[in-house]
Amino acid sequence: MGIMTIEKMRHPEYAEKFILLENIGAGYYRPCTLDLKMGTRQYGDDAPESKRKVMIDRCNQSTSSSLGVRICGMKIYKKGSDQPEFRDKYYGRQLDAEGFRRELVNFLRDDGENSVRCELIDIIIEKLHSLRDVLRGLDSFRFYSSSLLIMYESESELLGQDPTNRSKVDIRMIDFAHATHQGFEEDVKHEGPDHGYLRGLETLISLLQEVKQQVLSGVSFRQ
């Protein structure tokens, strides 16, 4: 299949449905990104028993079961270095609750400082609250094995005059291969919102609020 331009796709001859992919990193210079596997369940309704057992064990052996969220990947920049640091999904699976909190602090750490970027915490919490309010109202929707992507610009001077520039802080739900809802093909019909996903959001909100309070109290976050 060749590459088709947007202009060509708009022609009536090519009137079809397409999946449009967005590069949400466009416009960032040195983006810090955090990929979080959300929810307490990581398999779809159509998963065979062997797959379910693997996913259940993986959740029980990681923070997915206790917190409703685990680190699936992370990229951060440190001041004076053009080479980012990475954390992969295998690293994230080994973390306990305290390790998860530590890496969340590292993700938001000030370059060269023993504190975190409190202005980012405020924006992220606000966006998480908005997402939580929406998900609470989605009856029957399940987002099994999906992720939450958090991204911000590490170069604070690129945020412009306003350090709370929301255009450089983004949160997206991604990876919906196992998502479902009532009326979707012949999938199992679930009732109520996705409580496992909501548990992960509540964990993030609670931890971020805790970190912010510690910042305001003068706590130093040494590595």
C-alpha positions as YAML, in Angstrom:
chain: A
units: angstrom
residues:
- id: 1
  name: MET
  ca: [0.00, 0.00, 0.00]
- id: 2
  name: GLY
  ca: [1.49, 3.33, -1.06]
- id: 3
  name: ILE
  ca: [1.45, 6.65, 0.73]
- id: 4
  name: MET
  ca: [-1.66, 8.72, 0.05]
- id: 5
  name: THR
  ca: [-1.71, 12.46, 0.63]
- id: 6
  name: ILE
  ca: [-4.53, 14.16, 2.58]
- id: 7
  name: GLU
  ca: [-5.51, 16.04, -0.58]
- id: 8
  name: LYS
  ca: [-5.88, 12.79, -2.51]
- id: 9
  name: MET
  ca: [-7.88, 11.18, 0.29]
- id: 10
  name: ARG
  ca: [-10.42, 14.01, 0.11]
- id: 11
  name: HIS
  ca: [-11.23, 13.21, -3.51]
- id: 12
  name: PRO
  ca: [-14.62, 11.43, -3.91]
- id: 13
  name: GLU
  ca: [-12.85, 8.60, -5.73]
- id: 14
  name: TYR
  ca: [-11.12, 7.67, -2.48]
- id: 15
  name: ALA
  ca: [-14.07, 8.16, -0.12]
- id: 16
  name: GLU
  ca: [-13.25, 5.53, 2.51]
- id: 17
  name: LYS
  ca: [-12.70, 5.37, 6.25]
- id: 18
  name: PHE
  ca: [-9.15, 5.73, 7.48]
- id: 19
  name: ILE
  ca: [-7.43, 5.59, 10.84]
- id: 20
  name: LEU
  ca: [-5.58, 8.87, 11.26]
- id: 21
  name: LEU
  ca: [-2.50, 8.66, 13.47]
- id: 22
  name: GLU
  ca: [-1.34, 11.74, 15.32]
- id: 23
  name: ASN
  ca: [2.24, 12.43, 16.33]
- id: 24
  name: ILE
  ca: [1.54, 14.02, 19.70]
- id: 25
  name: GLY
  ca: [5.28, 14.60, 20.17]
- id: 26
  name: ALA
  ca: [5.32, 17.08, 17.29]
- id: 27
  name: GLY
  ca: [6.09, 20.55, 18.55]
- id: 28
  name: TYR
  ca: [8.14, 19.34, 21.50]
- id: 29
  name: TYR
  ca: [11.90, 19.86, 21.65]
- id: 30
  name: ARG
  ca: [12.86, 17.45, 24.44]
- id: 31
  name: PRO
  ca: [9.65, 15.77, 25.61]
- id: 32
  name: CYS
  ca: [9.58, 13.79, 28.84]
- id: 33
  name: THR
  ca: [7.10, 10.95, 28.44]
- id: 34
  name: LEU
  ca: [5.51, 8.48, 30.85]
- id: 35
  name: ASP
  ca: [3.61, 5.44, 29.57]
- id: 36
  name: LEU
  ca: [1.36, 3.98, 32.26]
- id: 37
  name: LYS
  ca: [-0.47, 0.67, 31.95]
- id: 38
  name: MET
  ca: [-3.84, 1.38, 33.52]
- id: 39
  name: GLY
  ca: [-6.32, -0.79, 35.38]
- id: 40
  name: THR
  ca: [-6.32, -3.90, 37.53]
- id: 41
  name: ARG
  ca: [-7.08, -6.23, 34.62]
- id: 42
  name: GLN
  ca: [-4.88, -6.60, 31.55]
- id: 43
  name: TYR
  ca: [-6.66, -9.09, 29.27]
- id: 44
  name: GLY
  ca: [-9.62, -8.80, 26.92]
- id: 45
  name: ASP
  ca: [-12.87, -10.72, 27.10]
- id: 46
  name: ASP
  ca: [-11.76, -12.94, 24.21]
- id: 47
  name: ALA
  ca: [-8.44, -13.95, 25.80]
- id: 48
  name: PRO
  ca: [-7.84, -17.71, 26.19]
- id: 49
  name: GLU
  ca: [-7.42, -19.13, 29.68]
- id: 50
  name: SER
  ca: [-3.63, -19.41, 29.31]
- id: 51
  name: LYS
  ca: [-3.36, -15.72, 28.41]
- id: 52
  name: ARG
  ca: [-5.61, -14.73, 31.30]
- id: 53
  name: LYS
  ca: [-3.45, -16.61, 33.79]
- id: 54
  name: VAL
  ca: [-0.29, -14.87, 32.55]
- id: 55
  name: MET
  ca: [-1.91, -11.44, 32.75]
- id: 56
  name: ILE
  ca: [-3.41, -12.09, 36.20]
- id: 57
  name: ASP
  ca: [-0.03, -13.22, 37.52]
- id: 58
  name: ARG
  ca: [1.66, -10.17, 35.99]
- id: 59
  name: CYS
  ca: [-0.82, -7.83, 37.67]
- id: 60
  name: ASN
  ca: [-0.47, -9.60, 41.02]
- id: 61
  name: GLN
  ca: [3.31, -9.38, 40.83]
- id: 62
  name: SER
  ca: [3.34, -5.67, 39.99]
- id: 63
  name: THR
  ca: [1.63, -2.47, 41.10]
- id: 64
  name: SER
  ca: [-1.27, -3.11, 38.70]
- id: 65
  name: SER
  ca: [-3.12, -5.13, 41.31]
- id: 66
  name: SER
  ca: [-2.46, -2.88, 44.31]
- id: 67
  name: LEU
  ca: [-2.45, 0.56, 42.65]
- id: 68
  name: GLY
  ca: [-4.37, 0.03, 39.42]
- id: 69
  name: VAL
  ca: [-1.40, 1.37, 37.44]
- id: 70
  name: ARG
  ca: [2.17, 0.43, 36.59]
- id: 71
  name: ILE
  ca: [4.99, 1.98, 34.60]
- id: 72
  name: CYS
  ca: [5.21, 0.61, 31.07]
- id: 73
  name: GLY
  ca: [7.85, 3.04, 29.80]
- id: 74
  name: MET
  ca: [9.46, 6.36, 30.66]
- id: 75
  name: LYS
  ca: [11.82, 8.83, 29.02]
- id: 76
  name: ILE
  ca: [13.31, 11.76, 30.93]
- id: 77
  name: TYR
  ca: [15.97, 14.37, 30.18]
- id: 78
  name: LYS
  ca: [18.46, 15.73, 32.69]
- id: 79
  name: LYS
  ca: [19.94, 19.19, 32.53]
- id: 80
  name: GLY
  ca: [23.10, 19.41, 30.46]
- id: 81
  name: SER
  ca: [22.51, 16.16, 28.60]
- id: 82
  name: ASP
  ca: [20.97, 15.59, 25.19]
- id: 83
  name: GLN
  ca: [20.72, 11.87, 25.88]
- id: 84
  name: PRO
  ca: [17.49, 10.81, 27.59]
- id: 85
  name: GLU
  ca: [17.21, 8.20, 30.31]
- id: 86
  name: PHE
  ca: [14.81, 5.34, 29.75]
- id: 87
  name: ARG
  ca: [12.77, 2.94, 31.86]
- id: 88
  name: ASP
  ca: [11.17, -0.02, 30.09]
- id: 89
  name: LYS
  ca: [8.18, -2.21, 30.89]
- id: 90
  name: TYR
  ca: [10.34, -4.88, 32.52]
- id: 91
  name: TYR
  ca: [11.69, -2.31, 34.95]
- id: 92
  name: GLY
  ca: [8.16, -1.11, 35.66]
- id: 93
  name: ARG
  ca: [6.93, -4.61, 36.47]
- id: 94
  name: GLN
  ca: [9.54, -4.97, 39.22]
- id: 95
  name: LEU
  ca: [8.54, -1.83, 41.11]
- id: 96
  name: ASP
  ca: [6.59, -1.93, 44.34]
- id: 97
  name: ALA
  ca: [4.34, 0.93, 45.50]
- id: 98
  name: GLU
  ca: [7.24, 2.96, 46.89]
- id: 99
  name: GLY
  ca: [9.29, 2.37, 43.74]
- id: 100
  name: PHE
  ca: [6.39, 3.56, 41.60]
- id: 101
  name: ARG
  ca: [6.12, 6.73, 43.66]
- id: 102
  name: ARG
  ca: [9.88, 7.31, 43.38]
- id: 103
  name: GLU
  ca: [9.80, 7.08, 39.60]
- id: 104
  name: LEU
  ca: [6.79, 9.38, 39.44]
- id: 105
  name: VAL
  ca: [8.87, 11.95, 41.33]
- id: 106
  name: ASN
  ca: [11.82, 11.37, 38.98]
- id: 107
  name: PHE
  ca: [9.55, 12.01, 36.01]
- id: 108
  name: LEU
  ca: [8.64, 15.44, 37.38]
- id: 109
  name: ARG
  ca: [12.00, 16.36, 38.88]
- id: 110
  name: ASP
  ca: [13.54, 19.78, 38.38]
- id: 111
  name: ASP
  ca: [16.76, 19.62, 36.37]
- id: 112
  name: GLY
  ca: [19.65, 19.80, 38.79]
- id: 113
  name: GLU
  ca: [17.37, 20.40, 41.79]
- id: 114
  name: ASN
  ca: [16.20, 18.32, 44.72]
- id: 115
  name: SER
  ca: [12.58, 19.21, 44.10]
- id: 116
  name: VAL
  ca: [9.91, 18.66, 41.46]
- id: 117
  name: ARG
  ca: [8.09, 20.95, 39.06]
- id: 118
  name: CYS
  ca: [5.05, 21.83, 41.11]
- id: 119
  name: GLU
  ca: [3.41, 23.81, 38.28]
- id: 120
  name: LEU
  ca: [3.31, 20.64, 36.18]
- id: 121
  name: ILE
  ca: [1.70, 18.70, 39.01]
- id: 122
  name: ASP
  ca: [-1.17, 21.19, 39.13]
- id: 123
  name: ILE
  ca: [-1.83, 20.86, 35.40]
- id: 124
  name: ILE
  ca: [-1.59, 17.07, 35.40]
- id: 125
  name: ILE
  ca: [-3.93, 16.74, 38.39]
- id: 126
  name: GLU
  ca: [-6.45, 19.03, 36.69]
- id: 127
  name: LYS
  ca: [-6.36, 16.93, 33.52]
- id: 128
  name: LEU
  ca: [-6.64, 13.68, 35.49]
- id: 129
  name: HIS
  ca: [-9.67, 15.03, 37.33]
- id: 130
  name: SER
  ca: [-11.33, 15.84, 33.99]
- id: 131
  name: LEU
  ca: [-10.57, 12.38, 32.62]
- id: 132
  name: ARG
  ca: [-11.83, 10.71, 35.80]
- id: 133
  name: ASP
  ca: [-15.11, 12.63, 35.63]
- id: 134
  name: VAL
  ca: [-15.67, 11.49, 32.04]
- id: 135
  name: LEU
  ca: [-14.86, 7.83, 32.75]
- id: 136
  name: ARG
  ca: [-17.18, 7.75, 35.74]
- id: 137
  name: GLY
  ca: [-20.06, 8.41, 33.37]
- id: 138
  name: LEU
  ca: [-19.15, 5.77, 30.77]
- id: 139
  name: ASP
  ca: [-21.41, 2.84, 31.57]
- id: 140
  name: SER
  ca: [-20.23, -0.58, 30.27]
- id: 141
  name: PHE
  ca: [-16.96, 0.77, 28.83]
- id: 142
  name: ARG
  ca: [-13.83, -1.26, 29.66]
- id: 143
  name: PHE
  ca: [-10.31, -0.22, 28.70]
- id: 144
  name: TYR
  ca: [-8.47, -3.44, 29.40]
- id: 145
  name: SER
  ca: [-4.69, -3.28, 28.87]
- id: 146
  name: SER
  ca: [-4.83, 0.31, 27.63]
- id: 147
  name: SER
  ca: [-2.32, 2.96, 28.64]
- id: 148
  name: LEU
  ca: [-2.21, 6.56, 29.72]
- id: 149
  name: LEU
  ca: [0.49, 8.71, 28.14]
- id: 150
  name: ILE
  ca: [1.73, 11.80, 29.99]
- id: 151
  name: MET
  ca: [4.06, 14.17, 28.17]
- id: 152
  name: TYR
  ca: [5.62, 17.55, 28.93]
- id: 153
  name: GLU
  ca: [8.37, 19.76, 27.55]
- id: 154
  name: SER
  ca: [11.55, 19.37, 29.62]
- id: 155
  name: GLU
  ca: [13.00, 22.68, 28.41]
- id: 156
  name: SER
  ca: [11.14, 25.05, 30.73]
- id: 157
  name: GLU
  ca: [12.24, 28.15, 28.79]
- id: 158
  name: LEU
  ca: [10.32, 26.83, 25.78]
- id: 159
  name: LEU
  ca: [7.09, 27.13, 27.76]
- id: 160
  name: GLY
  ca: [7.23, 30.86, 27.18]
- id: 161
  name: GLN
  ca: [6.43, 33.55, 29.72]
- id: 162
  name: ASP
  ca: [3.79, 31.43, 31.42]
- id: 163
  name: PRO
  ca: [5.34, 28.36, 33.13]
- id: 164
  name: THR
  ca: [1.89, 26.75, 33.28]
- id: 165
  name: ASN
  ca: [1.57, 26.67, 29.48]
- id: 166
  name: ARG
  ca: [-0.92, 23.83, 29.02]
- id: 167
  name: SER
  ca: [-0.02, 23.35, 25.36]
- id: 168
  name: LYS
  ca: [3.22, 21.71, 26.48]
- id: 169
  name: VAL
  ca: [1.60, 19.30, 28.94]
- id: 170
  name: ASP
  ca: [-0.47, 16.53, 27.39]
- id: 171
  name: ILE
  ca: [-2.32, 13.47, 28.66]
- id: 172
  name: ARG
  ca: [-3.78, 10.90, 26.28]
- id: 173
  name: MET
  ca: [-5.49, 7.54, 26.56]
- id: 174
  name: ILE
  ca: [-3.82, 5.15, 24.11]
- id: 175
  name: ASP
  ca: [-3.85, 1.46, 23.06]
- id: 176
  name: PHE
  ca: [-7.45, 0.29, 22.74]
- id: 177
  name: ALA
  ca: [-6.94, -3.18, 21.25]
- id: 178
  name: HIS
  ca: [-8.86, -4.83, 24.11]
- id: 179
  name: ALA
  ca: [-11.33, -2.04, 24.87]
- id: 180
  name: THR
  ca: [-15.03, -2.81, 24.68]
- id: 181
  name: HIS
  ca: [-18.51, -1.50, 25.54]
- id: 182
  name: GLN
  ca: [-22.09, -2.64, 25.36]
- id: 183
  name: GLY
  ca: [-23.16, -3.14, 21.76]
- id: 184
  name: PHE
  ca: [-19.63, -3.66, 20.44]
- id: 185
  name: GLU
  ca: [-19.85, -6.80, 18.30]
- id: 186
  name: GLU
  ca: [-20.72, -9.75, 20.58]
- id: 187
  name: ASP
  ca: [-18.47, -8.87, 23.49]
- id: 188
  name: VAL
  ca: [-19.39, -9.52, 27.11]
- id: 189
  name: LYS
  ca: [-21.74, -6.87, 28.46]
- id: 190
  name: HIS
  ca: [-20.32, -5.09, 31.52]
- id: 191
  name: GLU
  ca: [-22.18, -2.80, 33.89]
- id: 192
  name: GLY
  ca: [-21.03, 0.46, 35.38]
- id: 193
  name: PRO
  ca: [-17.76, 2.30, 34.71]
- id: 194
  name: ASP
  ca: [-14.31, 0.73, 34.52]
- id: 195
  name: HIS
  ca: [-13.48, 0.66, 38.22]
- id: 196
  name: GLY
  ca: [-10.03, -0.83, 37.63]
- id: 197
  name: TYR
  ca: [-9.03, 2.08, 35.39]
- id: 198
  name: LEU
  ca: [-10.57, 4.57, 37.81]
- id: 199
  name: ARG
  ca: [-8.54, 3.05, 40.62]
- id: 200
  name: GLY
  ca: [-5.37, 3.81, 38.68]
- id: 201
  name: LEU
  ca: [-6.46, 7.40, 38.13]
- id: 202
  name: GLU
  ca: [-7.25, 7.84, 41.82]
- id: 203
  name: THR
  ca: [-3.81, 6.49, 42.68]
- id: 204
  name: LEU
  ca: [-2.10, 8.99, 40.38]
- id: 205
  name: ILE
  ca: [-4.15, 11.91, 41.70]
- id: 206
  name: SER
  ca: [-3.49, 10.92, 45.31]
- id: 207
  name: LEU
  ca: [0.26, 10.45, 44.83]
- id: 208
  name: LEU
  ca: [0.64, 13.72, 42.94]
- id: 209
  name: GLN
  ca: [-1.28, 15.61, 45.60]
- id: 210
  name: GLU
  ca: [0.94, 14.03, 48.25]
- id: 211
  name: VAL
  ca: [4.11, 15.01, 46.38]
- id: 212
  name: LYS
  ca: [2.85, 18.57, 45.90]
- id: 213
  name: GLN
  ca: [2.11, 18.89, 49.61]
- id: 214
  name: GLN
  ca: [5.62, 17.70, 50.42]
- id: 215
  name: VAL
  ca: [7.07, 20.25, 48.01]
- id: 216
  name: LEU
  ca: [5.12, 23.03, 49.72]
- id: 217
  name: SER
  ca: [6.39, 21.75, 53.06]
- id: 218
  name: GLY
  ca: [9.98, 22.07, 51.90]
- id: 219
  name: VAL
  ca: [10.76, 18.38, 51.48]
- id: 220
  name: SER
  ca: [13.87, 17.70, 49.39]
- id: 221
  name: PHE
  ca: [13.56, 14.87, 46.88]
- id: 222
  name: ARG
  ca: [17.12, 13.58, 46.66]
- id: 223
  name: GLN
  ca: [17.94, 10.84, 44.19]
...
